[in-house]
PDB file of C-alpha atoms in Angstrom:
ATOM      1  CA  ARG A   1      76.811 -56.731 -63.763  1.00 37.00           C
ATOM      2  CA  ASP A   2      74.169 -54.024 -64.630  1.00 36.00           C
ATOM      3  CA  ARG A   3      73.143 -52.248 -61.491  1.00 38.00           C
ATOM      4  CA  SER A   4      70.180 -50.527 -62.660  1.00 36.00           C
ATOM      5  CA  PRO A   5      67.474 -49.655 -60.428  1.00 40.00           C
ATOM      6  CA  SER A   6      66.170 -52.890 -58.553  1.00 44.00           C
ATOM      7  CA  ARG A   7      62.841 -54.427 -59.282  1.00 46.00           C
ATOM      8  CA  GLY A   8      63.206 -56.319 -55.935  1.00 51.00           C
ATOM      9  CA  LEU A   9      63.490 -60.143 -56.260  1.00 50.00           C
ATOM     10  CA  GLY A  10      62.437 -59.566 -60.077  1.00 51.00           C
ATOM     11  CA  ASP A  11      66.021 -58.441 -60.451  1.00 56.00           C
ATOM     12  CA  VAL A  12      67.811 -61.670 -61.413  1.00 52.00           C
ATOM     13  CA  TYR A  13      71.457 -60.434 -60.287  1.00 48.00           C
ATOM     14  CA  LYS A  14      69.940 -58.969 -56.786  1.00 59.00           C
ATOM     15  CA  ARG A  15      68.260 -62.593 -56.358  1.00 60.00           C
ATOM     16  CA  GLN A  16      71.293 -64.616 -57.400  1.00 70.00           C
ATOM     17  CA  ASP A  17      73.549 -62.324 -55.099  1.00 67.00           C
ATOM     18  CA  LEU A  18      70.879 -62.708 -52.137  1.00 67.00           C
ATOM     19  CA  GLU A  19      70.426 -66.583 -52.705  1.00 66.00           C
ATOM     20  CA  GLY A  20      74.366 -67.154 -52.701  1.00 70.00           C
ATOM     21  CA  GLY A  21      75.280 -64.987 -49.753  1.00 72.00           C
ATOM     22  CA  ILE A  22      72.434 -66.429 -47.395  1.00 74.00           C
ATOM     23  CA  LYS A  23      72.939 -69.965 -48.630  1.00 65.00           C
ATOM     24  CA  ALA A  24      76.839 -69.709 -47.922  1.00 70.00           C
ATOM     25  CA  SER A  25      75.784 -68.190 -44.363  1.00 75.00           C
ATOM     26  CA  HIS A  26      74.098 -71.581 -43.167  1.00 75.00           C
ATOM     27  CA  HIS A  27      74.876 -70.768 -39.509  1.00 85.00           C
ATOM     28  CA  LEU A  28      72.569 -67.847 -39.535  1.00 87.00           C
ATOM     29  CA  THR A  29      70.007 -67.835 -36.560  1.00 94.00           C
ATOM     30  CA  SER A  30      67.991 -64.434 -37.699  1.00 93.00           C
ATOM     31  CA  LEU A  31      67.482 -63.617 -41.144  1.00 89.00           C
ATOM     32  CA  LYS A  32      65.953 -59.892 -41.941  1.00 91.00           C
ATOM     33  CA  LEU A  33      64.735 -59.657 -45.445  1.00 85.00           C
ATOM     34  CA  ALA A  34      62.509 -56.590 -44.874  1.00 87.00           C
ATOM     35  CA  ARG A  35      61.871 -54.189 -47.805  1.00 85.00           C
ATOM     36  CA  ASN A  36      62.905 -56.447 -50.621  1.00 76.00           C
ATOM     37  CA  LYS A  37      59.890 -56.263 -52.928  1.00 73.00           C
ATOM     38  CA  MET A  38      59.524 -60.019 -52.829  1.00 72.00           C
ATOM     39  CA  GLY A  39      55.781 -59.905 -54.116  1.00 65.00           C
ATOM     40  CA  THR A  40      54.967 -63.228 -55.531  1.00 64.00           C
ATOM     41  CA  GLU A  41      58.601 -64.211 -55.853  1.00 67.00           C
ATOM     42  CA  GLY A  42      58.916 -64.778 -52.101  1.00 68.00           C
ATOM     43  CA  ASP A  43      57.595 -68.360 -51.696  1.00 69.00           C
ATOM     44  CA  SER A  44      60.126 -69.683 -54.458  1.00 75.00           C
ATOM     45  CA  PHE A  45      63.162 -67.776 -53.092  1.00 79.00           C
ATOM     46  CA  LEU A  46      62.214 -69.190 -49.555  1.00 83.00           C
ATOM     47  CA  THR A  47      62.185 -72.444 -50.912  1.00 83.00           C
ATOM     48  CA  VAL A  48      65.543 -72.135 -52.265  1.00 83.00           C
ATOM     49  CA  ILE A  49      67.348 -70.618 -49.257  1.00 85.00           C
ATOM     50  CA  LEU A  50      65.539 -71.987 -46.294  1.00 88.00           C
ATOM     51  CA  PRO A  51      66.980 -75.802 -46.552  1.00 88.00           C
ATOM     52  CA  ASP A  52      70.178 -74.407 -45.666  1.00 86.00           C
ATOM     53  CA  LEU A  53      69.518 -72.344 -42.811  1.00 89.00           C
ATOM     54  CA  LYS A  54      68.981 -75.187 -40.340  1.00 91.00           C
ATOM     55  CA  LYS A  55      69.635 -72.900 -37.361  1.00 93.00           C
ATOM     56  CA  LEU A  56      67.127 -70.153 -38.425  1.00 93.00           C
ATOM     57  CA  ARG A  57      65.131 -69.169 -35.591  1.00 96.00           C
ATOM     58  CA  LYS A  58      63.964 -65.676 -36.611  1.00 96.00           C
ATOM     59  CA  ILE A  59      63.107 -64.170 -39.990  1.00 94.00           C
ATOM     60  CA  ASP A  60      61.655 -60.933 -40.760  1.00 94.00           C
ATOM     61  CA  LEU A  61      59.585 -60.807 -44.131  1.00 91.00           C
ATOM     62  CA  SER A  62      58.011 -57.310 -43.272  1.00 92.00           C
ATOM     63  CA  ASN A  63      57.082 -54.913 -45.901  1.00 89.00           C
ATOM     64  CA  ASN A  64      57.789 -56.907 -48.853  1.00 82.00           C
ATOM     65  CA  SER A  65      54.196 -56.751 -50.591  1.00 77.00           C
ATOM     66  CA  LEU A  66      53.770 -60.480 -50.089  1.00 77.00           C
ATOM     67  CA  CYS A  67      50.049 -60.226 -49.993  1.00 75.00           C
ATOM     68  CA  VAL A  68      48.322 -57.958 -52.613  1.00 65.00           C
ATOM     69  CA  LYS A  69      44.760 -57.859 -53.764  1.00 60.00           C
ATOM     70  CA  GLY A  70      43.634 -60.277 -56.351  1.00 49.00           C
ATOM     71  CA  ALA A  71      42.521 -63.779 -56.621  1.00 44.00           C
ATOM     72  CA  SER A  72      45.798 -64.923 -58.234  1.00 44.00           C
ATOM     73  CA  MET A  73      47.713 -64.133 -54.822  1.00 55.00           C
ATOM     74  CA  VAL A  74      45.795 -66.865 -53.045  1.00 59.00           C
ATOM     75  CA  HIS A  75      48.178 -69.392 -54.584  1.00 64.00           C
ATOM     76  CA  HIS A  76      51.389 -67.501 -53.917  1.00 73.00           C
ATOM     77  CA  VAL A  77      50.282 -66.739 -50.259  1.00 81.00           C
ATOM     78  CA  LYS A  78      49.586 -70.689 -49.758  1.00 82.00           C
ATOM     79  CA  LYS A  79      52.915 -71.410 -51.254  1.00 84.00           C
ATOM     80  CA  LEU A  80      54.660 -68.865 -48.893  1.00 85.00           C
ATOM     81  CA  GLY A  81      53.326 -71.152 -45.817  1.00 88.00           C
ATOM     82  CA  GLU A  82      54.658 -74.190 -47.320  1.00 89.00           C
ATOM     83  CA  ALA A  83      58.119 -72.574 -47.874  1.00 89.00           C
ATOM     84  CA  LEU A  84      58.029 -71.391 -44.194  1.00 92.00           C
ATOM     85  CA  LEU A  85      57.337 -75.119 -43.196  1.00 93.00           C
ATOM     86  CA  ILE A  86      60.873 -76.164 -44.297  1.00 91.00           C
ATOM     87  CA  ARG A  87      62.073 -74.334 -40.745  1.00 92.00           C
ATOM     88  CA  LYS A  88      58.948 -75.290 -38.962  1.00 93.00           C
ATOM     89  CA  ASP A  89      60.720 -76.859 -36.195  1.00 92.00           C
ATOM     90  CA  THR A  90      63.288 -74.144 -35.563  1.00 94.00           C
ATOM     91  CA  LEU A  91      61.713 -71.011 -36.642  1.00 95.00           C
ATOM     92  CA  LYS A  92      60.299 -69.264 -33.225  1.00 96.00           C
ATOM     93  CA  TYR A  93      59.713 -65.448 -34.485  1.00 96.00           C
ATOM     94  CA  LEU A  94      57.936 -64.703 -37.830  1.00 96.00           C
ATOM     95  CA  ASN A  95      57.393 -61.085 -38.763  1.00 96.00           C
ATOM     96  CA  LEU A  96      54.895 -60.671 -41.728  1.00 94.00           C
ATOM     97  CA  SER A  97      53.999 -57.127 -40.829  1.00 94.00           C
ATOM     98  CA  GLY A  98      53.298 -54.375 -43.580  1.00 92.00           C
ATOM     99  CA  ASN A  99      52.497 -56.887 -46.176  1.00 89.00           C
ATOM    100  CA  LYS A 100      48.801 -55.813 -46.744  1.00 89.00           C
ATOM    101  CA  MET A 101      47.614 -59.306 -45.610  1.00 91.00           C
ATOM    102  CA  ALA A 102      43.756 -59.661 -45.590  1.00 92.00           C
ATOM    103  CA  ASP A 103      41.749 -61.839 -43.761  1.00 94.00           C
ATOM    104  CA  HIS A 104      41.675 -64.534 -46.564  1.00 91.00           C
ATOM    105  CA  ASP A 105      45.394 -64.202 -46.639  1.00 91.00           C
ATOM    106  CA  LEU A 106      45.695 -65.431 -42.864  1.00 94.00           C
ATOM    107  CA  VAL A 107      43.119 -68.114 -43.758  1.00 93.00           C
ATOM    108  CA  GLN A 108      45.672 -69.529 -46.514  1.00 90.00           C
ATOM    109  CA  LEU A 109      48.514 -69.478 -44.114  1.00 92.00           C
ATOM    110  CA  LYS A 110      46.592 -70.915 -41.174  1.00 93.00           C
ATOM    111  CA  LYS A 111      47.625 -74.755 -42.225  1.00 92.00           C
ATOM    112  CA  SER A 112      51.048 -73.750 -42.216  1.00 93.00           C
ATOM    113  CA  LEU A 113      51.078 -71.834 -39.065  1.00 94.00           C
ATOM    114  CA  LEU A 114      49.203 -74.706 -37.363  1.00 93.00           C
ATOM    115  CA  GLN A 115      52.328 -76.938 -37.999  1.00 93.00           C
ATOM    116  CA  MET A 116      55.035 -74.414 -36.988  1.00 93.00           C
ATOM    117  CA  ASP A 117      56.333 -74.014 -33.328  1.00 91.00           C
ATOM    118  CA  LEU A 118      56.497 -70.335 -33.451  1.00 93.00           C
ATOM    119  CA  ASP A 119      56.445 -68.268 -30.096  1.00 92.00           C
ATOM    120  CA  VAL A 120      55.812 -64.825 -31.727  1.00 93.00           C
ATOM    121  CA  LEU A 121      53.799 -64.172 -34.950  1.00 93.00           C
ATOM    122  CA  ASP A 122      54.129 -60.011 -36.003  1.00 94.00           C
ATOM    123  CA  LEU A 123      51.028 -59.353 -38.360  1.00 93.00           C
ATOM    124  CA  ARG A 124      51.084 -55.540 -37.387  1.00 92.00           C
ATOM    125  CA  GLY A 125      50.302 -53.124 -40.106  1.00 92.00           C
ATOM    126  CA  ASN A 126      48.216 -55.279 -42.382  1.00 93.00           C
ATOM    127  CA  LEU A 127      44.665 -55.322 -43.215  1.00 93.00           C
ATOM    128  CA  LEU A 128      43.119 -57.657 -40.696  1.00 95.00           C
ATOM    129  CA  THR A 129      39.677 -57.320 -39.542  1.00 96.00           C
ATOM    130  CA  ASP A 130      37.642 -58.935 -36.792  1.00 96.00           C
ATOM    131  CA  ARG A 131      37.162 -61.643 -39.327  1.00 96.00           C
ATOM    132  CA  SER A 132      40.495 -62.834 -38.501  1.00 95.00           C
ATOM    133  CA  ILE A 133      39.603 -63.475 -34.932  1.00 93.00           C
ATOM    134  CA  HIS A 134      38.646 -67.213 -35.529  1.00 93.00           C
ATOM    135  CA  THR A 135      41.630 -67.943 -37.127  1.00 94.00           C
ATOM    136  CA  LEU A 136      43.826 -66.472 -34.428  1.00 92.00           C
ATOM    137  CA  LYS A 137      42.055 -68.343 -32.068  1.00 89.00           C
ATOM    138  CA  SER A 138      42.924 -71.739 -33.720  1.00 89.00           C
ATOM    139  CA  LEU A 139      46.583 -70.623 -33.530  1.00 87.00           C
ATOM    140  CA  SER A 140      46.228 -70.107 -29.763  1.00 81.00           C
ATOM    141  CA  LYS A 141      44.488 -73.501 -29.266  1.00 78.00           C
ATOM    142  CA  LYS A 142      47.289 -75.773 -30.925  1.00 74.00           C
ATOM    143  CA  LYS A 143      49.515 -78.213 -29.085  1.00 69.00           C
ATOM    144  CA  ASP A 144      52.525 -75.697 -29.004  1.00 75.00           C
ATOM    145  CA  PRO A 145      50.192 -72.305 -29.147  1.00 76.00           C
ATOM    146  CA  LEU A 146      51.530 -68.856 -30.022  1.00 81.00           C
ATOM    147  CA  LYS A 147      52.633 -67.038 -26.949  1.00 80.00           C
ATOM    148  CA  THR A 148      52.345 -63.469 -28.587  1.00 85.00           C
ATOM    149  CA  ILE A 149      50.404 -62.344 -31.765  1.00 87.00           C
ATOM    150  CA  LEU A 150      51.234 -58.710 -32.794  1.00 89.00           C
ATOM    151  CA  VAL A 151      48.190 -56.927 -34.504  1.00 89.00           C
ATOM    152  CA  SER A 152      48.455 -53.317 -34.015  1.00 86.00           C
ATOM    153  CA  GLU A 153      47.575 -51.102 -37.122  1.00 89.00           C
ATOM    154  CA  ASN A 154      45.373 -53.529 -38.712  1.00 92.00           C
ATOM    155  CA  LYS A 155      41.470 -52.735 -38.964  1.00 94.00           C
ATOM    156  CA  MET A 156      40.336 -54.805 -35.900  1.00 94.00           C
ATOM    157  CA  THR A 157      37.862 -53.105 -33.810  1.00 94.00           C
ATOM    158  CA  PRO A 158      38.338 -52.557 -29.935  1.00 91.00           C
ATOM    159  CA  GLU A 159      35.827 -55.223 -29.395  1.00 94.00           C
ATOM    160  CA  GLY A 160      37.757 -57.618 -31.602  1.00 92.00           C
ATOM    161  CA  LEU A 161      41.040 -56.823 -29.819  1.00 88.00           C
ATOM    162  CA  GLN A 162      39.450 -57.676 -26.357  1.00 90.00           C
ATOM    163  CA  LYS A 163      37.976 -61.069 -27.881  1.00 91.00           C
ATOM    164  CA  LEU A 164      41.522 -61.852 -28.537  1.00 85.00           C
ATOM    165  CA  GLU A 165      42.623 -60.776 -25.141  1.00 84.00           C
ATOM    166  CA  ASP A 166      39.810 -63.153 -23.627  1.00 87.00           C
ATOM    167  CA  LEU A 167      40.983 -65.890 -25.651  1.00 82.00           C
ATOM    168  CA  GLY A 168      44.108 -65.705 -23.518  1.00 76.00           C
ATOM    169  CA  ILE A 169      46.263 -64.339 -26.720  1.00 74.00           C
ATOM    170  CA  THR A 170      48.740 -61.559 -25.806  1.00 68.00           C
ATOM    171  CA  VAL A 171      48.133 -58.886 -28.098  1.00 70.00           C
ATOM    172  CA  ASP A 172      50.487 -55.926 -28.693  1.00 71.00           C
ATOM    173  CA  VAL A 173      48.340 -52.652 -29.766  1.00 60.00           C
ATOM    174  CA  ARG A 174      50.966 -50.171 -29.373  1.00 59.00           C
TER     175      ARG A 174
END
């Protein structure tokens, strides 16, 4: 196969290789897909691989450009959340750091995140502001609340971070 410079998951050969290798490793409990340039392909890729990973507890989707500016991305972020629901009962750790996620992206993921049994949600290095506090509060008040939400390196004010702490949300602001 031609192995010219990769275009992330837009590279058909790279995607097929990844899908095949991951699906064959159905016993995985942790999956690191960081820095794979998933972009708008992330939701469909996860829909293909996640059904076979029945023991998956941790997934790292950091730095994949999953959320970029533009109204057309709303659909992709919502689809990403729906794809993650495939492992809603086993997944405990979700890393979405460094994906340029804005407040409206988190709102689109909220419905899916509320259905998941996560312990840790890593949102570090995104574009979240104090407007996300309401959404994060709802995640902390669900039946099985998140134990830790990592939000350092976002655009939240010290007052906003304090509000999260006051709500009983463990906030890492390294």
